[in-house]
Coordinates of C-alpha atoms and ligand atoms in Angstrom, one line a residue:
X1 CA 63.6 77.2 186.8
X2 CA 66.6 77.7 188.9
X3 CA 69.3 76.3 186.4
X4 CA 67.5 78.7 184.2
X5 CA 67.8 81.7 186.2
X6 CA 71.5 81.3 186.9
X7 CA 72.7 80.5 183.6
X8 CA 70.9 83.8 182.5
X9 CA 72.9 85.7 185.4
X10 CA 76.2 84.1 184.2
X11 CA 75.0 85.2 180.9
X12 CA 74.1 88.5 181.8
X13 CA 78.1 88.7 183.1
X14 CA 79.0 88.0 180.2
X15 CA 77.2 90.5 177.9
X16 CA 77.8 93.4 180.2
X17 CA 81.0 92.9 180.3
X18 CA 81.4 93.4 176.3
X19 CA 78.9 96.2 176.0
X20 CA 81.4 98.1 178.5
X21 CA 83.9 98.2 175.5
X22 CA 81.9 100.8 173.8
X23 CA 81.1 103.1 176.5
X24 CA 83.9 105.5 176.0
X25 CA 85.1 107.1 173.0
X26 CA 88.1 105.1 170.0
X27 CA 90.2 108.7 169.8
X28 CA 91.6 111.1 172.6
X29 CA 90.1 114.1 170.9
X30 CA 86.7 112.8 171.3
X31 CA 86.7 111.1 174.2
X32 CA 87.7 114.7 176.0
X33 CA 84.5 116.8 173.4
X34 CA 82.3 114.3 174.5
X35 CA 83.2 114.5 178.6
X36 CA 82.7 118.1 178.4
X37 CA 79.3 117.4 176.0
X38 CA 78.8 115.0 179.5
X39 CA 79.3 118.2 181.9
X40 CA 77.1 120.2 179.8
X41 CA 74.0 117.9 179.8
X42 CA 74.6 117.7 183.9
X43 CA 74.7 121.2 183.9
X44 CA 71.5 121.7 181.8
X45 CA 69.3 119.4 183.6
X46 CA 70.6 120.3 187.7
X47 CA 69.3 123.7 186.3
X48 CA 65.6 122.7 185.3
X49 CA 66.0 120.6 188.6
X50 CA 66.3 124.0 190.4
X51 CA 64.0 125.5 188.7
X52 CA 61.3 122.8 189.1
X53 CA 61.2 123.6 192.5
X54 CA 62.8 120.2 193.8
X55 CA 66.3 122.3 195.8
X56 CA 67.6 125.1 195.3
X57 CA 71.1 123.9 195.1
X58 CA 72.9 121.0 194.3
X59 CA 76.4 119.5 195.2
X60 CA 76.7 122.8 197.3
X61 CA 76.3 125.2 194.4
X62 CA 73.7 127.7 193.7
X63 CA 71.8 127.9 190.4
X64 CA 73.9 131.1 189.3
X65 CA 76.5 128.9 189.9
X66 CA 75.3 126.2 187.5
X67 CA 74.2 129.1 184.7
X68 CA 78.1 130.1 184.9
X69 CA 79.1 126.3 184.4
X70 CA 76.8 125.7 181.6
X71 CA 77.8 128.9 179.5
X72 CA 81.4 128.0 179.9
X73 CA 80.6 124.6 179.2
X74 CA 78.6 125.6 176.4
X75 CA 81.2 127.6 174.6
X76 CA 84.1 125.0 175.2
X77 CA 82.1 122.3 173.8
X78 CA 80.9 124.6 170.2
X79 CA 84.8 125.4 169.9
X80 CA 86.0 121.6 170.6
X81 CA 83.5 120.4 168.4
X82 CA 84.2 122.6 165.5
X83 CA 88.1 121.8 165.8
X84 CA 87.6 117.7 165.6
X85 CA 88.5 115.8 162.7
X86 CA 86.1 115.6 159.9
X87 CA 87.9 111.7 158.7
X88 CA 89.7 109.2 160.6
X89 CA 87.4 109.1 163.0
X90 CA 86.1 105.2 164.1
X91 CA 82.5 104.6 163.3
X92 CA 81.6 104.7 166.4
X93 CA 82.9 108.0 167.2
X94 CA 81.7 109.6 164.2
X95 CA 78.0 108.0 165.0
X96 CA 78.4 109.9 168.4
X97 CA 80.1 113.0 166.9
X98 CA 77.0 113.2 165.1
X99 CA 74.5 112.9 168.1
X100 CA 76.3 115.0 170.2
X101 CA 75.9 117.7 167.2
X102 CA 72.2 117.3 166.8
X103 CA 71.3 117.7 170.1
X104 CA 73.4 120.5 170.8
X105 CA 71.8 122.1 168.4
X106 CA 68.7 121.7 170.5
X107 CA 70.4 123.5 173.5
X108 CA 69.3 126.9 173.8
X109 CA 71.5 129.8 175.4
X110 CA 70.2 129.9 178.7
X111 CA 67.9 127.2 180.5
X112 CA 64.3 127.7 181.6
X113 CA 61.9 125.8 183.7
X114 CA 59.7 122.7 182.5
X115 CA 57.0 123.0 181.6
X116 CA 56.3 127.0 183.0
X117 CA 58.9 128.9 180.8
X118 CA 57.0 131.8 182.4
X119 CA 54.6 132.2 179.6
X120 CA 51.7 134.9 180.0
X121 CA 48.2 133.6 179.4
X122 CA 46.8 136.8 178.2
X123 CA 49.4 136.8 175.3
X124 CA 47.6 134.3 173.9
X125 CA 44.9 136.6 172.9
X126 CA 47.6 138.5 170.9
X127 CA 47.2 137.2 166.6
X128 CA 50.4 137.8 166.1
X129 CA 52.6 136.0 167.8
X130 CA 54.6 133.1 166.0
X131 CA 54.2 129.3 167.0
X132 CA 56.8 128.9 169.4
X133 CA 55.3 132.3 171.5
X134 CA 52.0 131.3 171.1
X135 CA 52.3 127.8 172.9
X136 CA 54.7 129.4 175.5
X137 CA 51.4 131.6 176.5
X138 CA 48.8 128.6 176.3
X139 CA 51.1 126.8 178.6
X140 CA 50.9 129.5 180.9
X141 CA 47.4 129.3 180.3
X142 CA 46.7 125.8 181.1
X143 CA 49.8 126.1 184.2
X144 CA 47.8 128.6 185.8
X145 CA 44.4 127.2 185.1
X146 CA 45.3 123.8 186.1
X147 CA 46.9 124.7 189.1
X148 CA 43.2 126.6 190.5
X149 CA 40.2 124.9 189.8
X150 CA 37.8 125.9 192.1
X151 CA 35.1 123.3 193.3
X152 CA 32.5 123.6 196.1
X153 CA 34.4 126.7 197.3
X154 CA 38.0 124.6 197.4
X155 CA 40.9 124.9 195.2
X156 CA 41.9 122.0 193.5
X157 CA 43.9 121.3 190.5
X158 CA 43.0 119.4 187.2
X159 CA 45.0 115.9 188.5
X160 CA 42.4 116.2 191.6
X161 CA 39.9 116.6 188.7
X162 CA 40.6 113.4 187.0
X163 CA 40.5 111.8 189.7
X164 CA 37.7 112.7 190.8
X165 CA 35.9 111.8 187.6
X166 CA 36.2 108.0 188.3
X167 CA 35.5 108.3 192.0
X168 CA 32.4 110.6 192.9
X169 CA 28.9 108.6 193.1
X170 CA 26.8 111.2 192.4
X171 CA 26.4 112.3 188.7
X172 CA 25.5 115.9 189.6
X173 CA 28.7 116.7 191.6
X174 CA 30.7 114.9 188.8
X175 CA 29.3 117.3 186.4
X176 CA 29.9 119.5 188.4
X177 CA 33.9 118.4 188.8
X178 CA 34.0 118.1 184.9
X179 CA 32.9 121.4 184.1
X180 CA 35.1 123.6 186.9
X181 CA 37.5 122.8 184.3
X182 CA 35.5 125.1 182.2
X183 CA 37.9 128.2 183.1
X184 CA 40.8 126.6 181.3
X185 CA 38.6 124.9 178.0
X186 CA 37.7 128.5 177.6
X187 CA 41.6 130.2 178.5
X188 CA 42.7 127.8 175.5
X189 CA 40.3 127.3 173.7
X190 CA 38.1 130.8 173.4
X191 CA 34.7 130.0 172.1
X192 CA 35.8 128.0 170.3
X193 CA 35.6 130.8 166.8
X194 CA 38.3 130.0 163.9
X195 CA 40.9 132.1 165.0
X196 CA 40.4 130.7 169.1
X197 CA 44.2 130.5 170.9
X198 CA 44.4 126.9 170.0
X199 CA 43.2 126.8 166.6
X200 CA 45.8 129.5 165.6
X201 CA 47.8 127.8 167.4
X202 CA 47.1 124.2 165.7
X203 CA 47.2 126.0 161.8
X204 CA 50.9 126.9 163.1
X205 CA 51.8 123.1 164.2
X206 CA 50.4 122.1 161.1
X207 CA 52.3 124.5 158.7
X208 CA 55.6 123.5 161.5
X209 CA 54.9 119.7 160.9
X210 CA 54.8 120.6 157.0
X211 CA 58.2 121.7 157.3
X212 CA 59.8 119.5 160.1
X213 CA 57.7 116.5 160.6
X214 CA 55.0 116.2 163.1
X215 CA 55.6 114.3 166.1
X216 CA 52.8 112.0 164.5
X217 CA 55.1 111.5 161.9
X218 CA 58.0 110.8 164.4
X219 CA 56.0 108.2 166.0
X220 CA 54.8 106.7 162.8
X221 CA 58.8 106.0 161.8
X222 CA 59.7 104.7 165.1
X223 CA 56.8 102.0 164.7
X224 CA 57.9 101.1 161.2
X225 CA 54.5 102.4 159.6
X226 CA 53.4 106.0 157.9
X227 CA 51.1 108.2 159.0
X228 CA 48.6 106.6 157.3
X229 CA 48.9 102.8 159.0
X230 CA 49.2 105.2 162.3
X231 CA 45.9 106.2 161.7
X232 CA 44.2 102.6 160.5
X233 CA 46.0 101.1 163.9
X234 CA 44.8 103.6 166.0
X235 CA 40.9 103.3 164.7
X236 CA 40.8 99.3 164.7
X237 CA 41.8 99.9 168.5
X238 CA 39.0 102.3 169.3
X239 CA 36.5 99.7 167.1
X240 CA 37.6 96.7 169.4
X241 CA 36.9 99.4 172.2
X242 CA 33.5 100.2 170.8
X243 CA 32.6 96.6 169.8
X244 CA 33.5 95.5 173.9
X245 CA 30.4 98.0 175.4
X246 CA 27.1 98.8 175.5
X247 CA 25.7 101.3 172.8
X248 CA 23.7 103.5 175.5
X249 CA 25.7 107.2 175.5
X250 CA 27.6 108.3 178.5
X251 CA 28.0 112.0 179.3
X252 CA 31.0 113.3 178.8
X253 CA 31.7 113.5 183.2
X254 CA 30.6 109.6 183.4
X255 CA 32.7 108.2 180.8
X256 CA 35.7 107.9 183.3
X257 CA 33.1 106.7 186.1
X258 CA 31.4 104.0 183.9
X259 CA 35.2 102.8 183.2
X260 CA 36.6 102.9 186.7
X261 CA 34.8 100.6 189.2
X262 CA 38.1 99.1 190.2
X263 CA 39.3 102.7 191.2
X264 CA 36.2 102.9 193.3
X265 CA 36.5 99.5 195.1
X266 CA 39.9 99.7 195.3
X267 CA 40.6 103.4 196.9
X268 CA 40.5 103.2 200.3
X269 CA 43.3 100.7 199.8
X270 CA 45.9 103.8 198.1
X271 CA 45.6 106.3 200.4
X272 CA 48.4 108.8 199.6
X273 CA 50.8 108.2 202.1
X274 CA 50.9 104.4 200.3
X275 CA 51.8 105.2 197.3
X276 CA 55.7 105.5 197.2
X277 CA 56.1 102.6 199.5
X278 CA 53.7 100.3 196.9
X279 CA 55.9 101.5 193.8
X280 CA 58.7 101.1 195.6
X281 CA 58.6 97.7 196.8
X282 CA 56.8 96.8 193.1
X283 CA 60.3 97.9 191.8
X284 CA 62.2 95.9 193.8
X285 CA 60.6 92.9 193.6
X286 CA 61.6 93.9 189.7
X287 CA 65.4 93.8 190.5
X288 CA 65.8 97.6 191.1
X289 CA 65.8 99.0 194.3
X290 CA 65.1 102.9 193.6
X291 CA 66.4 104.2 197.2
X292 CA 69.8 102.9 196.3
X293 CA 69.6 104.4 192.9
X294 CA 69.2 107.9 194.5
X295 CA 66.5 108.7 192.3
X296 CA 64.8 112.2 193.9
X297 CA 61.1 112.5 194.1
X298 CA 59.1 115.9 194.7
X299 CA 55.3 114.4 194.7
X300 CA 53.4 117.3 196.7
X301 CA 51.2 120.3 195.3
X302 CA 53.2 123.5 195.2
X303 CA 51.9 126.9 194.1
X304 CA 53.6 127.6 190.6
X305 CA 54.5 123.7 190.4
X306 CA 54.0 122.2 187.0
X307 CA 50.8 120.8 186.8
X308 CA 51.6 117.2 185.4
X309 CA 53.3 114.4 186.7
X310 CA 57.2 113.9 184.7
X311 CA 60.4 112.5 185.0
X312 CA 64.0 113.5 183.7
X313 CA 67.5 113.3 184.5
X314 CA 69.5 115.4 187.4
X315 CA 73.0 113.6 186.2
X316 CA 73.0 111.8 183.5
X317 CA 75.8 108.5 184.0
X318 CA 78.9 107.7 182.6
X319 CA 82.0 105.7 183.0
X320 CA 84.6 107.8 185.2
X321 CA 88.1 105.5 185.4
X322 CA 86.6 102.4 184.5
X323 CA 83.8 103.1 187.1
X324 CA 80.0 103.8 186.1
X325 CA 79.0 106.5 187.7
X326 CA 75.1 106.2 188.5
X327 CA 72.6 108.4 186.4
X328 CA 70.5 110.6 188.9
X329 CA 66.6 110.7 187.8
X330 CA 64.0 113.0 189.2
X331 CA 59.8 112.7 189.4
X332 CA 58.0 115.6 190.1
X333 CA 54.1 115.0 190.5
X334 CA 51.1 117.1 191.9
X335 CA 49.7 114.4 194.1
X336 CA 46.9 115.8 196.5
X337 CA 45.2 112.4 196.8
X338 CA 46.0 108.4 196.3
X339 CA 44.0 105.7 194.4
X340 CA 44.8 103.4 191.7
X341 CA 44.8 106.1 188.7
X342 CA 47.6 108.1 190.6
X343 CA 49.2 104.9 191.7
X344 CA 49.3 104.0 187.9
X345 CA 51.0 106.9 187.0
X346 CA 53.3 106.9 189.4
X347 CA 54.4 103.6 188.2
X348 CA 55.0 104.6 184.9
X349 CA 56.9 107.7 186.0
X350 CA 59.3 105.2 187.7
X351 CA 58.9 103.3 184.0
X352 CA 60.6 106.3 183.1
X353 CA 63.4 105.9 185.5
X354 CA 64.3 102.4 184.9
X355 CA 65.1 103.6 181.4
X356 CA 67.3 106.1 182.3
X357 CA 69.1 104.6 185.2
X358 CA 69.3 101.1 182.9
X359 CA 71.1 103.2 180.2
X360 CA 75.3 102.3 180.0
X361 CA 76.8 104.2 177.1
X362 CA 78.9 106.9 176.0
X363 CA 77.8 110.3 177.2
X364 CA 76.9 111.1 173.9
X365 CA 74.1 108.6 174.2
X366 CA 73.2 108.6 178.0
X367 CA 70.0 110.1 176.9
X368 CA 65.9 109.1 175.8
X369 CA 65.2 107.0 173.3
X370 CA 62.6 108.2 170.9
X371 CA 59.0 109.8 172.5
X372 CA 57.2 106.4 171.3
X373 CA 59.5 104.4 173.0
X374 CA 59.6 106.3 176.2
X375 CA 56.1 106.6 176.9
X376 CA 55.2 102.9 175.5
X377 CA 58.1 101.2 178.1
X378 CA 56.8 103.5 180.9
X379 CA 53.6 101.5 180.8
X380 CA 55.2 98.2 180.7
X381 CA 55.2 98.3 184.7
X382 CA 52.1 101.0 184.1
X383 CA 49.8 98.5 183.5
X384 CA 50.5 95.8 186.2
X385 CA 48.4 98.1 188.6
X386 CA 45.6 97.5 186.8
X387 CA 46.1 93.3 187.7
X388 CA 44.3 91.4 189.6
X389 CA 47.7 89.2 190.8
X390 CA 49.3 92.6 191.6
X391 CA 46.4 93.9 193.0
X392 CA 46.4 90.9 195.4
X393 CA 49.9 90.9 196.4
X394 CA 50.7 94.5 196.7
X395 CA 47.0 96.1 197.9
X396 CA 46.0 92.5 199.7
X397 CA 42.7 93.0 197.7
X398 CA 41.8 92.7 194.1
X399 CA 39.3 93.7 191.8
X400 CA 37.8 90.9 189.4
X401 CA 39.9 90.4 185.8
X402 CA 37.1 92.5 183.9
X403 CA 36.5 95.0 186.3
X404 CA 40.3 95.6 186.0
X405 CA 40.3 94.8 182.3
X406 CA 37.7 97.6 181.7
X407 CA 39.9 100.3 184.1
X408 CA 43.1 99.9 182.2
X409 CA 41.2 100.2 179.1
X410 CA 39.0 102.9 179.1
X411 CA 42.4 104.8 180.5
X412 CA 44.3 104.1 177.4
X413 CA 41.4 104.5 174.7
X414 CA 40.6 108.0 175.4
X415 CA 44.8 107.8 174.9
X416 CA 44.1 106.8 171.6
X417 CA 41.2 109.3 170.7
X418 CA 43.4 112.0 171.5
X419 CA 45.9 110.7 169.1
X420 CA 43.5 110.4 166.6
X421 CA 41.9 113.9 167.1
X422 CA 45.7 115.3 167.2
X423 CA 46.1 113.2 163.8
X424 CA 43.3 114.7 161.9
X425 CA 43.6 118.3 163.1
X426 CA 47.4 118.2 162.3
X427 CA 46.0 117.1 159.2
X428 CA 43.5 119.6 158.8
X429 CA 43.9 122.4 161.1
X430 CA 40.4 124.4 159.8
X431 CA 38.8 121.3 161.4
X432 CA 36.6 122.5 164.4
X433 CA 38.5 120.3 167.4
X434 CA 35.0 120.5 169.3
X435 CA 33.0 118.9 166.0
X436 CA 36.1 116.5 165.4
X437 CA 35.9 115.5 169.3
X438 CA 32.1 115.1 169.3
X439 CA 32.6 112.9 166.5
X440 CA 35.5 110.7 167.6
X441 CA 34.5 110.3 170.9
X442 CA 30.6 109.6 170.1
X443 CA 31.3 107.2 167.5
X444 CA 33.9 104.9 168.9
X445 CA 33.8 105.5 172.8
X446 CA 29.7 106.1 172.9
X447 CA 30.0 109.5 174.7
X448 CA 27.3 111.8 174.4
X449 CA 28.4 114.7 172.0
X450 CA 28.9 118.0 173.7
X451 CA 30.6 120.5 171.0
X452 CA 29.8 123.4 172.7
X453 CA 31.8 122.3 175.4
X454 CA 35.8 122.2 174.5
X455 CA 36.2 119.2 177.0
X456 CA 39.5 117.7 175.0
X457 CA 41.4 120.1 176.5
X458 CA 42.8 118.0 179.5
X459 CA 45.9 117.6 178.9
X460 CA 48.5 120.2 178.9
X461 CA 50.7 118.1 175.5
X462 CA 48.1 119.5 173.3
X463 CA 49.0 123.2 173.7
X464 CA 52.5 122.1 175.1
X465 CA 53.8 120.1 172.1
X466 CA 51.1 119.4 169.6
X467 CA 51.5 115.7 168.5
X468 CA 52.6 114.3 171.6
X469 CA 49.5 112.4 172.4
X470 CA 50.2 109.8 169.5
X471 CA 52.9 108.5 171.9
X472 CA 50.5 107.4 174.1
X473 CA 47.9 106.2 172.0
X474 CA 50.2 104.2 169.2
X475 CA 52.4 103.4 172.5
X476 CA 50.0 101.5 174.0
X477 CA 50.7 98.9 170.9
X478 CA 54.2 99.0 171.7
X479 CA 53.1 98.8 175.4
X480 CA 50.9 95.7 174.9
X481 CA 53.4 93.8 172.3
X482 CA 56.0 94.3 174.8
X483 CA 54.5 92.9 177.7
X484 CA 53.7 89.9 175.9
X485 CA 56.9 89.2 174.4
X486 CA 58.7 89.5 178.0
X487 CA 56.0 87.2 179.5
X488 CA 56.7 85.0 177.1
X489 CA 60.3 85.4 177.8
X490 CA 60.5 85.2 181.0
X491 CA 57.3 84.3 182.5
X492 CA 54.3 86.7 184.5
X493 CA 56.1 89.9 186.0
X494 CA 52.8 91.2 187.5
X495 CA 53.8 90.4 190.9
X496 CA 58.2 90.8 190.5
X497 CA 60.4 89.2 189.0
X498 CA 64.0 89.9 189.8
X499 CA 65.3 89.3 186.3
X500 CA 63.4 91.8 184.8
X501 CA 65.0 95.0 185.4
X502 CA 68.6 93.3 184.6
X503 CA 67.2 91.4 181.6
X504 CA 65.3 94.3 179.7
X505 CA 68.7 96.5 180.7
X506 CA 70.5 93.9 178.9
X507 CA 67.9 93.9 176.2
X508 CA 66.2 97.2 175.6
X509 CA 67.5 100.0 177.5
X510 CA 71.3 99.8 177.9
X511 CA 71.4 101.9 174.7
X512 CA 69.9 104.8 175.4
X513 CA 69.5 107.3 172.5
X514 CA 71.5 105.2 170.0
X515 CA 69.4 102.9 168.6
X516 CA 66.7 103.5 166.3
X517 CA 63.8 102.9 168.1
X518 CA 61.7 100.8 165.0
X519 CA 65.4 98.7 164.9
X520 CA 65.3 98.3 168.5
X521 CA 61.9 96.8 168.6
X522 CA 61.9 94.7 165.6
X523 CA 65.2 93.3 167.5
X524 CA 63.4 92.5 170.7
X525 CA 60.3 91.3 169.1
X526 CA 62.0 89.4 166.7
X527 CA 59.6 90.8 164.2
X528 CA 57.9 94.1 163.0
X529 CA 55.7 96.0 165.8
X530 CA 51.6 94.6 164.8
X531 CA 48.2 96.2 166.8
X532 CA 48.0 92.4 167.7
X533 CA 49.1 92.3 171.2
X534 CA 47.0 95.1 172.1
X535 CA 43.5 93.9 170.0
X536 CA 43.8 90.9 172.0
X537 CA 43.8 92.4 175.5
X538 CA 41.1 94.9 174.6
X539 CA 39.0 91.3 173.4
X540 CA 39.5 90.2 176.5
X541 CA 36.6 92.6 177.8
X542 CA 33.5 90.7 177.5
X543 CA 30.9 91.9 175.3
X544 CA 28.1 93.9 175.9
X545 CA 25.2 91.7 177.7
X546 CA 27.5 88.7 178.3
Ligands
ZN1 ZN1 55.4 109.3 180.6

């Protein structure tokens, strides 16, 4: 095991000392475009920092400050871009020529805030606004609905919500939870008539992803299927989901509860003050030590605050004089109370930072990989929580392996029915959504149908972007496939290892945006991505009545 261990290390030297060759640009011309394409980015994403709510300055300069750096930076970059070289250039530069040209195209003129681009909820009401208008007002719909959710005379917000849902005993008070989100089904959703907010809003994704591609179809690519295998996948995964429980309904409020008796038994061991310390040290026992790498967290409520848990850069990395210069993440979470659901999440949030602080490359791609492969890797860590062996080390008390088994799980199915009701009503956006969710969630996840009620509407990526769910849902294939291929690489990493973080760098996530993410995978795996992994851990549920 230890001979092992170092020849990996020595190994590891080795291979990072050859990938540093192509972490700066073949020709002078570029290499200066692509610093000031490096400047840019910084500048873009210390702005949505500010505006998130997380300082309101950074390396002793003001926003306006920053505004005036990007616009400069901005206008060099278009000018030193359209001056370069068409030929001659190395294929390397010209690969990165290209990216850098793509996602500028992507940067607008000025920079607004995530996920509250100050969007008016009553706009929504308006039938003609375009797509892009229409789901800027439904996210100021769901941002301010989410945000005040009023139960038993207390404000809450929708994250206290879910939580809730797999903690409180009583089924009348979880009804009653469940349906204080009622406010923002109805904000988004109307009553639920044809031409509702969302289902104008859905006809307009549709006719978009008709045009551009969905991100359905984005996700379908980047697992090396179509649409179509996309949707067979995600169906055999609810069936194994269906097959592993009892046929009885659940209502709607209870599904969560029925799923979540590890949450219960294990929730006075996550109180809220525990949960950075707990992800922290399951990090470093990982191999990265997230203090050092200066990532910034802002976990409290706020008024105004975005009302869902992400991460994204501050500075994004690069080589300065032969020296890399450490990329800066940030998490920003509403987090009013603890427990293992939050704890999850918060977990994969700081998935999301290993990716971007593993990444060494040119600035052109210091950047995400594809959505799929974000949200799947995120998980990787995710779903140790839900362990008994990390329960045990990191809580000092565990749940059993199917108590556990069925937590996880009932987490990421409802994942994968909101892919497939995003699927179909992409597909077909006359579709009723309530009808389609009924149906979905009846069939495969034995909920009670309730279409009067527009209960889907949980998560602010359906109005926010439409599609976005599938990352989730067909991630958790990715998710599953590439926890088992690391175990079997490099034994359990439930409770740390420190060669993980320096082995999937090395690996996976050194690259950032350049690889293809279906390449990339196929690569790791050493074959094509297969439902597989994941079947097998949802068969590991026992059946009903055994
Ligand atoms: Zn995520």
């Amino acid at each position: 095991m230890m001979t092992k261990y170092l020849a990996c290390l020595v190994l590891l030297g080795c291979l990072t000392s050859n990938a540093m060759a192509g972490m700066t640009a073949d020709s002078k011309p570029v290499e200066e475009v692509e610093n000031i394409y490096g400047d840019l980015n910084d500048a873009s994403s210390v702005i949505t920092s500010i505006d998130s709510g997380l300082f309101t300055s950074y390396r002793g300069e003001t926003r306006a400050a920053w505004e005036k750096v990007y616009g400069e930076k901005r206008k060099e970059f278009s000018e030193r871009l359209a001056k370069l070289p068409t030929e001659g250039l190395s294929e390397n530069d010209a690969k990165a020529v290209a990216a850098m040209r793509k996602q500028f195209a992507a940067l607008s003129e000025t920079v607004s805030a995530p996920f509250s681009p100050g969007g008016k909820c009553h706009e929504a009401s308006r039938k003609d606004l375009d797509y892009a208008a229409l789901r800027t007002a439904l996210l100021g719909c769901f941002t301010e609905n989410a945000n005040n959710v009023m139960f038993e005379g207390e404000k809450i917000n929708r994250q206290t919500v879910l939580d809730l849902l797999h903690e409180i005993d009583e089924p009348a008070r979880r009804k009653a939870v469940f349906l204080a989100l009622s406010p923002l089904w109805h904000a988004i959703n109307g009553g639920n008539e044809p031409d509702s907010p969302y289902r104008r809003m859905i006809a307009l994704a549709s006719a978009d992803a008709a045009k551009h591609g969905s991100e359905v179809d984005n996700a379908a690519r980047d697992a090396g299927v179509n649409t179509a295998g996309v949707e067979r996948w995600l169906e055999q995964i609810l069936d194994a989901w269906r097959q592993a429980n009892p046929d009885q309904p659940v209502e709607p409020w209870s599904f969560s509860y029925s799923g979540a008796e590890a949450d219960r038994l294990l929730a006075k061991s996550i109180p809220r003050e525990s949960l950075q310390p707990l992800n922290q040290r399951f990090y470093q026992d990982l191999g990265l030590d997230l203090r050092e790498s200066g990532t910034l967290y802002d976990l409290d409520t706020r008024p105004g605050k975005a009302p869902l848990a992400y991460t994204d850069f501050v500075i994004h990395g690069r080589m300065i004089e032969g020296a890399w210069q450490s990329t800066i993440a940030r998490v920003s979470a509403p987090y009013a109370r603890g427990g293992l659901f939050v704890l999850n999440e918060l977990v994969h949030e700081n998935g999301h930072v290993v990716n971007l602080t593993a990444i060494r490359n040119r600035p052109a791609f210091v950047d995400w990989p594809g959505d799929l492969f974000v949200e799947a890797f995120a998980d990787v860590p995710g779903w140790s929580t839900y362990e008994p062996a990390w329960q045990q080390r990191y809580l000092g008390k565990a749940t059993s392996e199917q108590v556990s088994l069925r937590a996880l799980y009932s987490v990421v199915v409802l994942d994968v029915a909101w892919s497939l009701f995003e699927l179909r009503m992409l597909r077909a956006p006359a579709t009723d959504p309530n009808l389609l969710w009924s149906e979905i969630t009846s069939h495969y996840l034995h909920i009670a149908p309730h279409p009067e009620l527009s209960w889907w509407m949980m998560r602010e990526q359906l109005v926010d972007i439409p599609g976005y769910m599938v990352n989730y849902g067909l991630g958790a294939i990715l998710t599953a496939e590439m926890r088992q291929h690391i175990r079997q690489a490099l034994g359990p990493f439930d409770t740390g290892d420190p060669r993980w973080y320096p082995w999937l760098q090395e690996h996976l996530l050194r690259y950032g945006s350049e690889r293809d993410s279906r390449q990339l995978m196929e690569d790791f795996l050493g074959r094509p991505v297969s439902p597989q992994a994941l079947l097998d851990q949802i068969h590991r549920l026992a059946p009903p009545g055994k």
